[in-house]
Amino acid sequence: MSEVSDEDFAEILAQTRHFVRAAVVPREAEILAEDRVPDDLRAQAKNMGLFGYAIPQQWGGLGLDLTQDVELAMELGYTSLAVRSMFGTNNGIAGQVLVGFGTEEQKSRWLAPIATGDVVASFALTEPGAGSNPAGLLTKAVRDGSDWLIIGQKRFITNAPTADLFIVFARTRPADEQGAGIAVFLVPADAAGVEVGAKDAKMGQEGAWTADVSFTDVRVSDATLVGGSEDLGYRAALTSLARGRVHIAALAVGAAQRALDESVGYAASATQGGTPIGSFQLVQAMLADQQTGVLAGRAMVRDAARMWVTEQDRRIAPSAAKLFCTEMAGKVADLAVQIHGGTGYMRGVPVERIYRDVRLLRLYEGTSEIQRLIIGSGLVKAAQRQA
Ligand SMILES: Cc1cc2nc3c(=O)[nH]c(=O)nc-3n(C[C@H](O)[C@H](O)[C@H](O)COP(=O)(O)OP(=O)(O)OC[C@H]3O[C@@H](n4cnc5c(N)ncnc54)[C@H](O)[C@@H]3O)c2cc1C
């Protein structure tokens, strides 16, 4: 059961839609050119509670459940994806580790400032050589008296350049029969030995920043070990990522909807030899494929979110939704460029940005190949358990 009534949620959704379409869409060119979300948009998002929409109300968040989260994400996907990314880690992969696995003390210390956006939290799992296979991570946490020393290297960490808190996955021992040997720690960005590298130069999502983060003998107390257990890290990472996949799928649907709207608008008005290109049946066929993909994606996202909330399926459906919707958004964006002809290849035209923005969705929080492996192996294992 969500903490937010349908009536209250309708208001939050309407406000978010208005923010996206009236405040952010007109600023897309500025976000792209400056590779930065303007401070006033950040402040508006903060005032609306968007840094903590998925954090429970007890900790100062809006308390949306995943069925509501995806409706919001479909609105946020309609514009520069950098805006969602600004508060994506607080609500999603980083914040949900604390919500799901933190001790009461850890939640009291961190969740309220995460929900308001006074603290930006980053999820630091990926390393060189440990992306698709996080179980292979090498960052270690070594006991030193009652403290831990964290030593290692992370890469591609979203919001690292602005982070106040890193949720750091580190190995306390080699994997054994007891588990993966991976724990998760709450490491303040200003702790001695934490170094954030230069902002990465990316293909798209201008205004969303990632960077390497290195940890050189970073001393943290035992109180920073999430859940007070050395064995929670791997499960916390997988659970947070699985939930995040439904959210990313919704974001992809929002971006695809925008690409479709831009395509329909262009097809209805641009002409060749005096004829609107939208009267050509081959152009109509492209619009039809885009529309069909968006409708299928939206239905799938809503179904996957419902199955997450009811706990009917927290494994296969999130991966299937992410796989289908992010691949669909890639195809819809590609068709959008095609419908725009040469115009679609020009900087400053929304579909050119969308084409680059959505490419990332098939890579992070598990590549499409990894989603296929999760779905396929999950089906086979379930059949074997029943046999
Ligand atoms: C912009 C951006 C933001 C990111 N933000 C974060 C973040 O905030 N926190 C974080 O921890 N990480 C983050 N990541 C990392 C992201 O999750 C990884 O890049 C992603 O999981 C892929 O890992 P990799 O880059 O190491 O590629 P690899 O795992 O090396 O994959 C390379 C190719 O091999 C394939 N492959 C790998 N293993 C298998 C297999 N077993 N079977 C079949 N095919 C396989 C992949 O599908 C892919 O096609 C971010 C990445 C980017 C680009």
Coordinates of C-alpha atoms and ligand atoms in Angstrom, one line a residue:
M1 CA 0.0 0.0 0.0
S2 CA 1.3 3.4 -0.9
E3 CA 1.6 6.1 1.7
V4 CA 0.1 8.6 -0.8
S5 CA -3.6 8.6 -1.7
D6 CA -4.7 8.6 -5.4
E7 CA -5.9 12.2 -5.0
D8 CA -2.6 13.5 -3.5
F9 CA -0.7 11.6 -6.1
A10 CA -2.7 13.1 -9.0
E11 CA -1.6 16.5 -7.7
I12 CA 2.1 15.5 -7.4
L13 CA 1.9 14.0 -11.0
A14 CA 0.3 17.2 -12.4
Q15 CA 2.9 19.4 -10.7
T16 CA 5.7 17.3 -12.1
R17 CA 4.2 17.3 -15.6
H18 CA 3.9 21.1 -15.4
F19 CA 7.5 21.5 -14.1
V20 CA 8.8 19.3 -17.0
R21 CA 6.8 20.8 -19.8
A22 CA 6.6 24.5 -18.7
A23 CA 10.0 24.9 -16.9
V24 CA 12.4 22.3 -18.2
V25 CA 11.5 21.7 -21.9
P26 CA 12.2 25.4 -22.8
R27 CA 15.6 25.1 -21.1
E28 CA 16.8 22.0 -22.9
A29 CA 19.1 23.8 -25.2
E30 CA 20.7 25.6 -22.3
I31 CA 21.2 22.4 -20.3
L32 CA 22.9 20.9 -23.4
A33 CA 25.1 23.8 -24.2
E34 CA 26.2 24.4 -20.6
D35 CA 26.4 20.7 -19.6
R36 CA 24.6 21.7 -16.4
V37 CA 21.1 21.7 -15.0
P38 CA 20.6 25.4 -14.0
D39 CA 20.5 26.2 -10.3
D40 CA 17.0 27.6 -10.4
L41 CA 15.6 24.3 -11.9
R42 CA 17.5 22.4 -9.2
A43 CA 15.9 24.6 -6.6
Q44 CA 12.4 24.1 -8.0
A45 CA 12.9 20.3 -8.1
K46 CA 14.1 20.5 -4.5
N47 CA 11.1 22.5 -3.4
M48 CA 8.8 20.1 -5.0
G49 CA 10.3 17.2 -3.0
L50 CA 11.7 15.5 -6.1
F51 CA 14.9 14.6 -4.4
G52 CA 12.9 12.3 -2.1
Y53 CA 9.8 11.2 -3.9
A54 CA 10.6 7.5 -3.3
I55 CA 11.8 8.0 0.3
P56 CA 9.2 7.1 2.9
Q57 CA 7.4 10.0 4.6
Q58 CA 8.7 8.9 8.0
W59 CA 12.1 10.2 6.7
G60 CA 10.7 13.4 5.1
G61 CA 10.2 12.0 1.6
L62 CA 7.0 12.0 -0.5
G63 CA 6.6 8.2 0.1
L64 CA 5.6 7.2 -3.5
D65 CA 5.5 3.5 -4.2
L66 CA 6.9 2.0 -7.4
T67 CA 3.5 2.1 -9.2
Q68 CA 3.5 5.9 -8.6
D69 CA 7.3 6.3 -9.1
V70 CA 6.9 5.0 -12.7
E71 CA 4.2 7.4 -13.5
L72 CA 6.5 10.2 -12.4
A73 CA 9.4 8.7 -14.3
M74 CA 7.3 8.6 -17.5
E75 CA 6.8 12.4 -17.1
L76 CA 10.5 13.0 -16.2
G77 CA 11.6 11.0 -19.3
Y78 CA 9.9 13.6 -21.5
T79 CA 12.8 16.0 -21.2
S80 CA 16.6 16.2 -20.8
L81 CA 17.3 13.0 -18.8
A82 CA 19.9 15.0 -16.8
V83 CA 17.2 16.5 -14.8
R84 CA 16.0 13.1 -13.5
S85 CA 19.6 12.0 -13.0
M86 CA 20.1 14.9 -10.6
F87 CA 17.8 13.3 -8.0
G88 CA 17.8 9.8 -9.5
T89 CA 20.4 8.4 -7.2
N90 CA 18.9 9.8 -4.0
N91 CA 15.5 8.2 -4.8
G92 CA 16.8 5.1 -6.5
I93 CA 19.9 3.0 -6.5
A94 CA 21.6 4.9 -3.6
G95 CA 18.6 5.9 -1.4
Q96 CA 16.9 2.5 -1.7
V97 CA 20.0 0.8 -0.2
L98 CA 19.5 2.8 3.0
V99 CA 15.7 2.5 2.9
G100 CA 15.8 -1.3 2.5
F101 CA 18.9 -2.3 4.4
G102 CA 20.1 0.6 6.7
T103 CA 19.8 0.4 10.5
E104 CA 17.4 2.8 12.2
E105 CA 20.3 4.9 13.2
Q106 CA 21.7 5.1 9.7
K107 CA 18.3 6.0 8.3
S108 CA 17.8 8.7 10.9
R109 CA 21.2 10.2 10.1
W110 CA 21.0 10.2 6.3
L111 CA 17.5 9.8 4.9
A112 CA 16.0 13.2 5.8
P113 CA 18.8 15.2 4.1
I114 CA 18.7 12.8 1.2
A115 CA 14.9 13.4 0.9
T116 CA 15.3 17.2 0.9
G117 CA 18.3 17.1 -1.5
D118 CA 20.6 18.7 1.0
V119 CA 22.6 15.6 0.6
V120 CA 23.4 14.0 -2.8
A121 CA 24.0 10.3 -2.5
S122 CA 25.9 8.3 -5.1
F123 CA 25.9 4.5 -5.6
A124 CA 29.5 3.3 -6.0
L125 CA 29.5 -0.3 -7.3
T126 CA 31.1 -0.4 -10.7
E127 CA 34.9 -0.7 -11.0
P128 CA 37.2 -1.3 -13.9
G129 CA 36.7 -5.0 -14.6
A130 CA 33.5 -5.2 -12.5
G131 CA 30.5 -3.7 -14.2
S132 CA 28.2 -6.5 -15.5
N133 CA 29.7 -8.8 -12.9
P134 CA 29.8 -6.8 -9.7
A135 CA 30.6 -10.0 -7.8
G136 CA 34.1 -9.5 -9.2
L137 CA 34.7 -6.2 -7.5
L138 CA 38.1 -5.6 -5.9
T139 CA 37.6 -2.6 -3.6
K140 CA 38.3 -3.9 -0.1
A141 CA 37.3 -3.0 3.4
V142 CA 39.9 -4.1 6.0
R143 CA 39.2 -4.1 9.7
D144 CA 41.5 -1.8 11.7
G145 CA 40.5 -1.9 15.4
S146 CA 36.9 -0.9 15.6
D147 CA 37.2 1.0 12.2
W148 CA 37.4 -0.1 8.6
L149 CA 39.8 1.0 6.0
I150 CA 38.4 1.2 2.4
I151 CA 40.8 0.9 -0.5
G152 CA 39.8 0.7 -4.1
Q153 CA 38.7 2.4 -7.3
K154 CA 35.2 3.0 -8.7
R155 CA 34.2 4.3 -12.1
F156 CA 31.3 5.9 -14.0
I157 CA 29.7 7.0 -10.7
T158 CA 26.6 9.1 -11.3
N159 CA 26.6 12.4 -9.4
A160 CA 30.0 11.8 -7.9
P161 CA 31.2 15.3 -8.7
T162 CA 28.4 16.7 -6.5
A163 CA 28.0 13.9 -4.0
D164 CA 28.0 14.3 -0.3
L165 CA 27.7 10.6 0.5
F166 CA 29.0 7.6 -1.3
I167 CA 27.2 4.2 -0.9
V168 CA 30.4 2.1 -1.4
F169 CA 30.4 -1.6 -2.1
A170 CA 33.5 -3.3 -0.8
R171 CA 34.8 -6.8 -0.3
T172 CA 35.5 -7.8 3.3
R173 CA 36.6 -11.4 2.3
P174 CA 36.7 -13.6 -0.7
A175 CA 33.4 -15.1 -1.8
D176 CA 32.7 -18.3 0.1
E177 CA 29.7 -20.6 0.9
Q178 CA 28.4 -17.9 3.2
G179 CA 28.0 -15.4 0.4
A180 CA 29.7 -13.0 -2.0
G181 CA 31.8 -11.4 0.8
I182 CA 30.6 -7.9 -0.2
A183 CA 29.6 -5.3 2.3
V184 CA 28.3 -1.8 1.8
F185 CA 29.4 1.3 3.6
L186 CA 28.2 4.9 4.0
V187 CA 31.3 7.0 3.2
P188 CA 31.0 10.9 3.4
A189 CA 32.5 12.5 0.3
D190 CA 34.7 14.7 2.5
A191 CA 36.4 11.7 4.3
A192 CA 40.2 11.8 4.1
G193 CA 41.4 9.6 1.2
V194 CA 38.2 10.0 -1.0
E195 CA 39.1 11.5 -4.4
V196 CA 36.7 12.3 -7.1
G197 CA 38.2 12.3 -10.6
A198 CA 37.4 14.8 -13.5
K199 CA 33.9 14.8 -14.8
D200 CA 33.6 12.2 -17.6
A201 CA 33.0 13.4 -21.2
K202 CA 29.9 11.4 -22.3
M203 CA 28.0 10.8 -25.5
G204 CA 24.8 12.3 -24.2
Q205 CA 22.7 13.3 -21.1
E206 CA 24.6 16.6 -20.9
G207 CA 24.1 18.0 -17.4
A208 CA 24.3 14.6 -15.8
W209 CA 27.8 14.1 -14.4
T210 CA 29.7 10.9 -13.7
A211 CA 33.3 10.4 -12.5
D212 CA 35.8 7.9 -11.2
V213 CA 36.1 7.8 -7.4
S214 CA 39.2 6.5 -5.6
F215 CA 39.4 5.4 -2.0
T216 CA 42.9 5.4 -0.4
D217 CA 42.9 4.0 3.1
V218 CA 39.6 5.8 3.9
R219 CA 38.9 5.3 7.6
V220 CA 35.3 4.8 8.5
S221 CA 33.7 3.6 11.8
D222 CA 31.8 0.4 12.2
A223 CA 28.6 2.5 12.3
T224 CA 28.9 3.1 8.6
L225 CA 28.5 -0.6 7.7
V226 CA 25.0 -0.7 6.2
G227 CA 22.7 -2.9 8.2
G228 CA 25.5 -3.7 10.6
S229 CA 26.3 -6.8 8.6
E230 CA 29.2 -7.7 6.3
D231 CA 27.0 -10.0 4.2
L232 CA 24.3 -7.5 3.1
G233 CA 26.2 -5.7 0.3
Y234 CA 25.6 -8.0 -2.6
R235 CA 21.9 -8.5 -1.9
A236 CA 21.4 -4.8 -1.3
A237 CA 23.0 -4.0 -4.6
L238 CA 20.9 -6.5 -6.5
T239 CA 17.6 -5.5 -4.9
S240 CA 18.2 -1.8 -5.4
L241 CA 19.2 -2.4 -9.1
A242 CA 16.2 -4.6 -9.7
R243 CA 13.8 -1.9 -8.5
G244 CA 15.7 0.7 -10.4
R245 CA 15.2 -1.3 -13.6
V246 CA 11.4 -0.7 -13.5
H247 CA 12.1 3.0 -13.0
I248 CA 14.6 3.1 -16.0
A249 CA 12.0 1.3 -18.1
A250 CA 9.5 4.0 -17.3
L251 CA 12.0 6.8 -18.1
A252 CA 12.6 5.1 -21.5
V253 CA 8.8 5.2 -22.2
G254 CA 8.7 8.9 -21.3
A255 CA 11.6 9.6 -23.7
A256 CA 10.0 7.5 -26.4
Q257 CA 6.7 9.4 -26.0
R258 CA 8.6 12.7 -26.5
A259 CA 10.4 11.3 -29.6
L260 CA 7.0 10.3 -30.9
D261 CA 5.4 13.7 -30.2
E262 CA 8.2 15.5 -31.9
S263 CA 7.9 13.1 -34.9
V264 CA 4.2 13.5 -35.3
G265 CA 4.6 17.3 -35.0
Y266 CA 7.3 17.3 -37.7
A267 CA 5.5 14.9 -40.0
A268 CA 2.3 17.0 -39.9
S269 CA 4.1 20.3 -40.7
A270 CA 7.3 19.7 -42.7
T271 CA 6.8 19.5 -46.5
Q272 CA 8.5 18.0 -49.5
G273 CA 7.4 19.6 -52.8
G274 CA 4.5 21.2 -51.0
T275 CA 3.3 17.8 -49.6
P276 CA 3.4 17.3 -45.8
I277 CA 5.8 14.3 -45.2
G278 CA 3.2 12.9 -42.9
S279 CA 1.0 12.1 -45.9
F280 CA 3.6 9.6 -47.2
Q281 CA 2.6 6.2 -46.0
L282 CA 6.2 5.1 -45.3
V283 CA 6.4 8.0 -42.9
Q284 CA 3.1 7.0 -41.3
A285 CA 4.4 3.4 -40.9
M286 CA 7.4 4.8 -38.9
L287 CA 5.0 6.8 -36.7
A288 CA 2.8 3.6 -36.3
D289 CA 5.8 1.6 -35.1
Q290 CA 6.8 4.3 -32.7
Q291 CA 3.3 4.6 -31.2
T292 CA 2.9 0.8 -30.9
G293 CA 6.2 0.6 -29.0
V294 CA 5.3 3.4 -26.6
L295 CA 1.9 1.8 -25.8
A296 CA 3.4 -1.6 -25.3
G297 CA 6.2 -0.2 -23.1
R298 CA 3.8 1.8 -20.9
A299 CA 1.6 -1.2 -20.3
M300 CA 4.6 -3.4 -19.5
V301 CA 6.1 -0.8 -17.1
R302 CA 2.8 -0.5 -15.2
D303 CA 2.5 -4.3 -15.0
A304 CA 6.0 -4.7 -13.7
A305 CA 5.6 -2.0 -11.1
R306 CA 2.4 -3.6 -9.9
M307 CA 4.2 -7.0 -9.6
W308 CA 7.0 -5.3 -7.7
V309 CA 4.7 -3.7 -5.1
T310 CA 2.7 -6.9 -4.6
E311 CA 6.0 -8.9 -4.5
Q312 CA 4.7 -11.2 -7.1
D313 CA 7.8 -10.8 -9.2
R314 CA 10.9 -8.8 -8.3
R315 CA 13.3 -10.5 -10.6
I316 CA 12.1 -11.4 -14.1
A317 CA 9.5 -8.6 -14.7
P318 CA 11.9 -5.7 -13.9
S319 CA 14.5 -7.1 -16.2
A320 CA 12.0 -7.8 -19.0
A321 CA 10.5 -4.3 -18.7
K322 CA 14.0 -2.7 -18.8
L323 CA 15.1 -4.8 -21.7
F324 CA 11.9 -4.2 -23.8
C325 CA 11.5 -0.5 -23.0
T326 CA 15.1 0.6 -23.3
E327 CA 15.5 -1.2 -26.6
M328 CA 12.1 0.2 -27.7
A329 CA 13.2 3.7 -26.9
G330 CA 16.4 3.2 -28.9
K331 CA 14.3 2.2 -31.9
V332 CA 11.7 5.0 -31.5
A333 CA 14.5 7.6 -31.2
D334 CA 16.2 6.2 -34.3
L335 CA 12.9 6.4 -36.2
A336 CA 12.4 9.9 -34.9
V337 CA 15.8 11.0 -36.4
Q338 CA 14.8 9.3 -39.7
I339 CA 11.4 11.0 -39.8
H340 CA 13.2 14.4 -39.3
G341 CA 15.6 13.7 -42.2
G342 CA 18.8 15.8 -42.2
T343 CA 17.2 18.1 -39.6
G344 CA 17.2 15.2 -37.2
Y345 CA 21.0 15.0 -37.3
M346 CA 21.4 18.7 -36.2
R347 CA 22.4 19.8 -32.7
G348 CA 19.6 21.6 -30.9
V349 CA 16.8 19.5 -32.5
P350 CA 15.2 17.5 -29.6
V351 CA 15.3 14.1 -31.4
E352 CA 19.0 14.4 -31.9
R353 CA 19.4 14.8 -28.1
I354 CA 17.0 12.0 -27.3
Y355 CA 18.8 9.7 -29.7
R356 CA 22.0 10.2 -27.6
D357 CA 20.3 10.4 -24.2
V358 CA 18.5 7.1 -24.4
R359 CA 21.5 5.1 -25.6
L360 CA 22.7 5.0 -22.0
L361 CA 19.5 3.3 -20.8
R362 CA 20.6 0.0 -22.5
L363 CA 23.9 0.1 -20.7
Y364 CA 23.6 1.1 -17.1
E365 CA 21.8 -0.7 -14.3
G366 CA 22.5 -3.9 -16.2
T367 CA 23.0 -4.1 -20.0
S368 CA 20.4 -5.6 -22.3
E369 CA 22.6 -8.8 -22.4
I370 CA 22.5 -9.0 -18.6
Q371 CA 18.7 -8.6 -18.5
R372 CA 18.4 -11.5 -21.0
L373 CA 20.6 -13.6 -18.8
I374 CA 18.5 -12.8 -15.7
I375 CA 15.3 -13.5 -17.5
G376 CA 16.4 -16.7 -19.2
S377 CA 18.3 -18.2 -16.2
G378 CA 15.4 -17.2 -13.9
L379 CA 12.9 -19.1 -16.0
V380 CA 15.1 -22.2 -16.2
K381 CA 15.8 -22.2 -12.4
A382 CA 12.1 -21.8 -11.6
A383 CA 11.3 -24.8 -13.8
Q384 CA 14.1 -26.9 -12.2
R385 CA 12.8 -26.0 -8.7
Q386 CA 9.3 -27.3 -9.7
A387 CA 10.6 -30.5 -11.3
Ligands
LIG1 C1 26.8 7.3 -17.7 C2 26.9 6.1 -16.8 C3 26.5 6.2 -15.5 C4 26.7 5.2 -14.6 N1 26.3 5.3 -13.3 C5 26.7 4.4 -12.4 C6 26.5 4.6 -11.0 O1 26.0 5.6 -10.6 N2 27.0 3.6 -10.1 C7 27.6 2.5 -10.6 O2 28.0 1.7 -9.7 N3 27.8 2.2 -11.9 C8 27.4 3.2 -12.8 N4 27.5 3.0 -14.2 C9 28.2 1.7 -14.6 C10 27.2 0.8 -15.4 O3 26.3 0.2 -14.6 C11 28.1 -0.2 -16.1 O4 28.9 0.5 -17.1 C12 27.3 -1.3 -16.8 O5 26.8 -2.2 -15.8 C13 28.2 -2.1 -17.8 O6 29.4 -2.5 -17.2 P1 30.8 -2.3 -17.9 O7 30.8 -0.9 -18.4 O8 31.9 -2.7 -17.0 O9 30.7 -3.2 -19.2 P2 31.0 -4.7 -19.4 O10 30.4 -5.5 -18.3 O11 32.5 -4.9 -19.6 O12 30.2 -5.1 -20.7 C14 30.8 -5.0 -22.0 C15 29.9 -5.9 -22.9 O13 30.0 -7.2 -22.5 C16 28.7 -7.7 -22.3 N5 28.7 -8.7 -21.2 C17 29.4 -8.6 -20.0 N6 29.2 -9.7 -19.3 C18 28.5 -10.6 -20.0 C19 28.0 -11.9 -19.8 N7 28.2 -12.5 -18.7 N8 27.3 -12.5 -20.8 C20 27.0 -11.8 -22.0 N9 27.5 -10.5 -22.2 C21 28.2 -9.9 -21.3 C22 27.8 -6.5 -21.9 O14 26.5 -6.7 -22.1 C23 28.4 -5.5 -22.9 O15 27.8 -5.6 -24.1 C24 27.3 4.0 -15.1 C25 27.7 3.9 -16.4 C26 27.6 4.9 -17.3 C27 28.0 4.8 -18.7

